[in-house]
PDB file of C-alpha atoms in Angstrom:
ATOM      1  CA  MET A   1     131.890 122.651 110.052  1.00 53.00           C
ATOM      2  CA  ARG A   2     131.580 120.668 113.128  1.00 51.00           C
ATOM      3  CA  ILE A   3     127.839 121.570 113.502  1.00 52.00           C
ATOM      4  CA  SER A   4     126.785 120.676 110.046  1.00 49.00           C
ATOM      5  CA  LEU A   5     129.029 117.164 110.905  1.00 48.00           C
ATOM      6  CA  LEU A   6     126.882 116.930 113.842  1.00 44.00           C
ATOM      7  CA  THR A   7     123.805 117.722 111.944  1.00 42.00           C
ATOM      8  CA  LEU A   8     124.044 115.038 109.137  1.00 40.00           C
ATOM      9  CA  SER A   9     125.088 112.440 111.778  1.00 44.00           C
ATOM     10  CA  LEU A  10     121.518 113.477 113.596  1.00 35.00           C
ATOM     11  CA  VAL A  11     119.748 113.423 109.969  1.00 37.00           C
ATOM     12  CA  ILE A  12     121.384 109.961 108.988  1.00 40.00           C
ATOM     13  CA  THR A  13     120.516 108.552 112.548  1.00 39.00           C
ATOM     14  CA  LEU A  14     116.864 109.546 111.827  1.00 36.00           C
ATOM     15  CA  SER A  15     116.475 107.813 108.503  1.00 39.00           C
ATOM     16  CA  THR A  16     117.702 104.464 109.348  1.00 40.00           C
ATOM     17  CA  THR A  17     116.168 104.455 112.556  1.00 44.00           C
ATOM     18  CA  SER A  18     112.694 105.814 111.671  1.00 50.00           C
ATOM     19  CA  SER A  19     112.428 103.262 108.123  1.00 64.00           C
ATOM     20  CA  CYS A  20     111.007 100.069 107.908  1.00 67.00           C
ATOM     21  CA  SER A  21     111.664  96.947 105.912  1.00 62.00           C
ATOM     22  CA  TRP A  22     110.420  93.499 105.480  1.00 56.00           C
ATOM     23  CA  ILE A  23     112.036  90.551 107.013  1.00 56.00           C
ATOM     24  CA  ASP A  24     109.667  87.925 106.071  1.00 54.00           C
ATOM     25  CA  ARG A  25     107.304  89.769 103.185  1.00 51.00           C
ATOM     26  CA  LYS A  26     104.539  86.029 103.384  1.00 55.00           C
ATOM     27  CA  LEU A  27     101.828  87.125 104.484  1.00 57.00           C
ATOM     28  CA  ALA A  28     101.502  83.974 107.151  1.00 60.00           C
ATOM     29  CA  GLN A  29      98.091  83.241 108.907  1.00 61.00           C
ATOM     30  CA  SER A  30      97.489  81.044 112.702  1.00 61.00           C
ATOM     31  CA  ASN A  31      94.658  80.614 114.427  1.00 62.00           C
ATOM     32  CA  GLY A  32      92.522  83.315 112.531  1.00 61.00           C
ATOM     33  CA  GLU A  33      95.175  85.984 112.643  1.00 63.00           C
ATOM     34  CA  TYR A  34      97.467  87.191 110.187  1.00 63.00           C
ATOM     35  CA  TYR A  35     101.117  88.158 110.381  1.00 65.00           C
ATOM     36  CA  GLN A  36     104.231  89.410 108.928  1.00 65.00           C
ATOM     37  CA  THR A  37     107.913  90.026 110.120  1.00 65.00           C
ATOM     38  CA  PHE A  38     109.477  93.243 109.651  1.00 67.00           C
ATOM     39  CA  ASN A  39     112.791  95.251 110.779  1.00 70.00           C
ATOM     40  CA  CYS A  40     111.324  98.550 112.146  1.00 70.00           C
ATOM     41  CA  ASN A  41     111.197 100.389 115.304  1.00 72.00           C
ATOM     42  CA  LYS A  42     108.234  98.824 117.303  1.00 73.00           C
ATOM     43  CA  GLU A  43     107.044 102.848 118.262  1.00 77.00           C
ATOM     44  CA  LEU A  44     107.257 103.972 114.732  1.00 77.00           C
ATOM     45  CA  ALA A  45     104.575 101.325 114.178  1.00 76.00           C
ATOM     46  CA  VAL A  46     102.440 102.012 116.754  1.00 80.00           C
ATOM     47  CA  ILE A  47     102.376 105.945 115.870  1.00 83.00           C
ATOM     48  CA  SER A  48     101.561 104.703 111.750  1.00 81.00           C
ATOM     49  CA  THR A  49      98.360 102.450 113.281  1.00 82.00           C
ATOM     50  CA  LYS A  50      97.178 105.287 115.606  1.00 85.00           C
ATOM     51  CA  GLN A  51      97.224 107.813 112.602  1.00 87.00           C
ATOM     52  CA  ILE A  52      95.432 105.336 110.164  1.00 83.00           C
ATOM     53  CA  ILE A  53      92.484 104.497 113.622  1.00 85.00           C
ATOM     54  CA  GLN A  54      92.764 108.793 113.709  1.00 88.00           C
ATOM     55  CA  GLU A  55      92.542 109.541 109.961  1.00 86.00           C
ATOM     56  CA  MET A  56      89.415 106.450 109.163  1.00 83.00           C
ATOM     57  CA  ARG A  57      87.464 107.643 112.045  1.00 86.00           C
ATOM     58  CA  TYR A  58      87.548 104.480 114.381  1.00 84.00           C
ATOM     59  CA  SER A  59      86.200 104.271 117.719  1.00 86.00           C
ATOM     60  CA  GLY A  60      86.571 102.312 120.691  1.00 84.00           C
ATOM     61  CA  VAL A  61      90.289 102.450 120.434  1.00 87.00           C
ATOM     62  CA  ILE A  62      91.781 100.367 123.539  1.00 86.00           C
ATOM     63  CA  VAL A  63      95.730 100.471 123.745  1.00 87.00           C
ATOM     64  CA  ASN A  64      97.625  97.513 125.867  1.00 87.00           C
ATOM     65  CA  GLU A  65     101.188  97.802 126.347  1.00 85.00           C
ATOM     66  CA  ASP A  66     103.484  95.124 128.199  1.00 82.00           C
ATOM     67  CA  GLY A  67     106.981  95.842 127.103  1.00 73.00           C
ATOM     68  CA  ASN A  68     107.464  93.285 125.040  1.00 74.00           C
ATOM     69  CA  HIS A  69     103.789  93.676 122.813  1.00 78.00           C
ATOM     70  CA  THR A  70     101.627  96.264 121.874  1.00 84.00           C
ATOM     71  CA  GLU A  71      98.481  95.916 121.359  1.00 85.00           C
ATOM     72  CA  ILE A  72      95.476  98.438 119.424  1.00 87.00           C
ATOM     73  CA  TRP A  73      91.756  97.288 119.488  1.00 86.00           C
ATOM     74  CA  PHE A  74      89.331  98.669 117.688  1.00 84.00           C
ATOM     75  CA  LYS A  75      86.100  99.139 116.075  1.00 83.00           C
ATOM     76  CA  ILE A  76      85.970  98.782 112.107  1.00 76.00           C
ATOM     77  CA  SER A  77      82.018  99.183 111.936  1.00 75.00           C
ATOM     78  CA  LYS A  78      79.055  97.908 114.694  1.00 77.00           C
ATOM     79  CA  ASP A  79      79.759  94.549 114.579  1.00 73.00           C
ATOM     80  CA  GLN A  80      83.459  94.308 114.035  1.00 74.00           C
ATOM     81  CA  ARG A  81      86.302  94.503 115.866  1.00 79.00           C
ATOM     82  CA  ALA A  82      89.815  94.749 114.929  1.00 78.00           C
ATOM     83  CA  ARG A  83      93.460  94.063 116.550  1.00 80.00           C
ATOM     84  CA  VAL A  84      96.982  95.238 115.648  1.00 80.00           C
ATOM     85  CA  ARG A  85      99.325  93.788 117.758  1.00 79.00           C
ATOM     86  CA  PHE A  86     103.186  94.630 117.405  1.00 78.00           C
ATOM     87  CA  THR A  87     105.792  92.194 119.486  1.00 75.00           C
ATOM     88  CA  GLN A  88     109.677  93.073 119.700  1.00 69.00           C
ATOM     89  CA  HIS A  89     111.722  90.194 119.565  1.00 65.00           C
ATOM     90  CA  TYR A  90     114.874  92.113 119.045  1.00 61.00           C
ATOM     91  CA  PHE A  91     115.700  95.540 118.896  1.00 55.00           C
ATOM     92  CA  TRP A  92     114.563  96.190 115.570  1.00 53.00           C
ATOM     93  CA  ASP A  93     112.662  92.546 114.375  1.00 61.00           C
ATOM     94  CA  THR A  94     108.926  93.246 114.996  1.00 65.00           C
ATOM     95  CA  ILE A  95     106.080  90.812 114.340  1.00 66.00           C
ATOM     96  CA  ILE A  96     102.715  92.198 112.981  1.00 67.00           C
ATOM     97  CA  SER A  97      99.593  90.632 113.618  1.00 68.00           C
ATOM     98  CA  TYR A  98      96.068  91.337 112.459  1.00 66.00           C
ATOM     99  CA  TYR A  99      92.993  89.928 113.832  1.00 66.00           C
ATOM    100  CA  VAL A 100      89.359  91.036 112.858  1.00 64.00           C
ATOM    101  CA  THR A 101      86.325  89.272 114.954  1.00 60.00           C
ATOM    102  CA  PRO A 102      84.715  86.981 113.330  1.00 57.00           C
ATOM    103  CA  ASN A 103      81.668  87.971 110.996  1.00 54.00           C
ATOM    104  CA  GLY A 104      82.987  91.090 110.509  1.00 54.00           C
ATOM    105  CA  ASN A 105      83.518  93.067 106.827  1.00 56.00           C
ATOM    106  CA  GLU A 106      86.325  91.737 105.269  1.00 59.00           C
ATOM    107  CA  GLU A 107      86.264  94.399 102.318  1.00 61.00           C
ATOM    108  CA  LEU A 108      86.673  97.192 105.252  1.00 61.00           C
ATOM    109  CA  SER A 109      89.226  94.670 106.978  1.00 63.00           C
ATOM    110  CA  ASP A 110      91.548  94.840 104.006  1.00 67.00           C
ATOM    111  CA  GLN A 111      91.045  98.294 103.502  1.00 71.00           C
ATOM    112  CA  PHE A 112      92.762  98.791 106.980  1.00 71.00           C
ATOM    113  CA  TYR A 113      95.330  96.434 106.652  1.00 69.00           C
ATOM    114  CA  THR A 114      96.261  97.850 103.216  1.00 74.00           C
ATOM    115  CA  LYS A 115      96.658 102.041 104.128  1.00 77.00           C
ATOM    116  CA  LEU A 116      98.876 100.443 107.171  1.00 74.00           C
ATOM    117  CA  HIS A 117     100.899  98.129 105.272  1.00 72.00           C
ATOM    118  CA  LYS A 118     101.178 101.672 102.650  1.00 76.00           C
ATOM    119  CA  LYS A 119     101.604 103.649 106.278  1.00 73.00           C
ATOM    120  CA  ILE A 120     104.244 101.677 107.514  1.00 71.00           C
ATOM    121  CA  PHE A 121     106.468 100.390 104.209  1.00 68.00           C
ATOM    122  CA  GLY A 122     105.367 103.055 101.345  1.00 67.00           C
ATOM    123  CA  THR A 123     103.931 101.916  98.328  1.00 57.00           C
ATOM    124  CA  LYS A 124     105.645  98.862  97.442  1.00 50.00           C
ATOM    125  CA  MET A 125     103.005  96.446  98.833  1.00 46.00           C
ATOM    126  CA  GLU A 126     103.260  92.287  98.732  1.00 46.00           C
ATOM    127  CA  ASP A 127     100.965  89.803  96.855  1.00 45.00           C
ATOM    128  CA  SER A 128      99.264  88.067  99.859  1.00 42.00           C
TER     129      SER A 128
END
């Protein structure tokens, strides 16, 4: 009985720490960057982003981390680079910001961002 309680406790802990939820569902834009705030473990969001980059076979991946935020740069196409930044303000509150170099393919950018949202938050999408 003691082992099953311990197992149940572990499952509950993992399920609560690995899920993400919105704090501010409105897609905001500032200086060419799109951003949203959500309640999520930054590491989970970063892992999801890396998985999508790998699945979509994007190249030129560069990861910068400094403790407060993680930036992932990658090439969407020959002429277009993108950056996804995750900033952890509190233990759970994370801001995701997304930037694509000018003169890039907007359709490819939207495709990546949509896929990222679905990966992190499931099938519920926010209308922007």
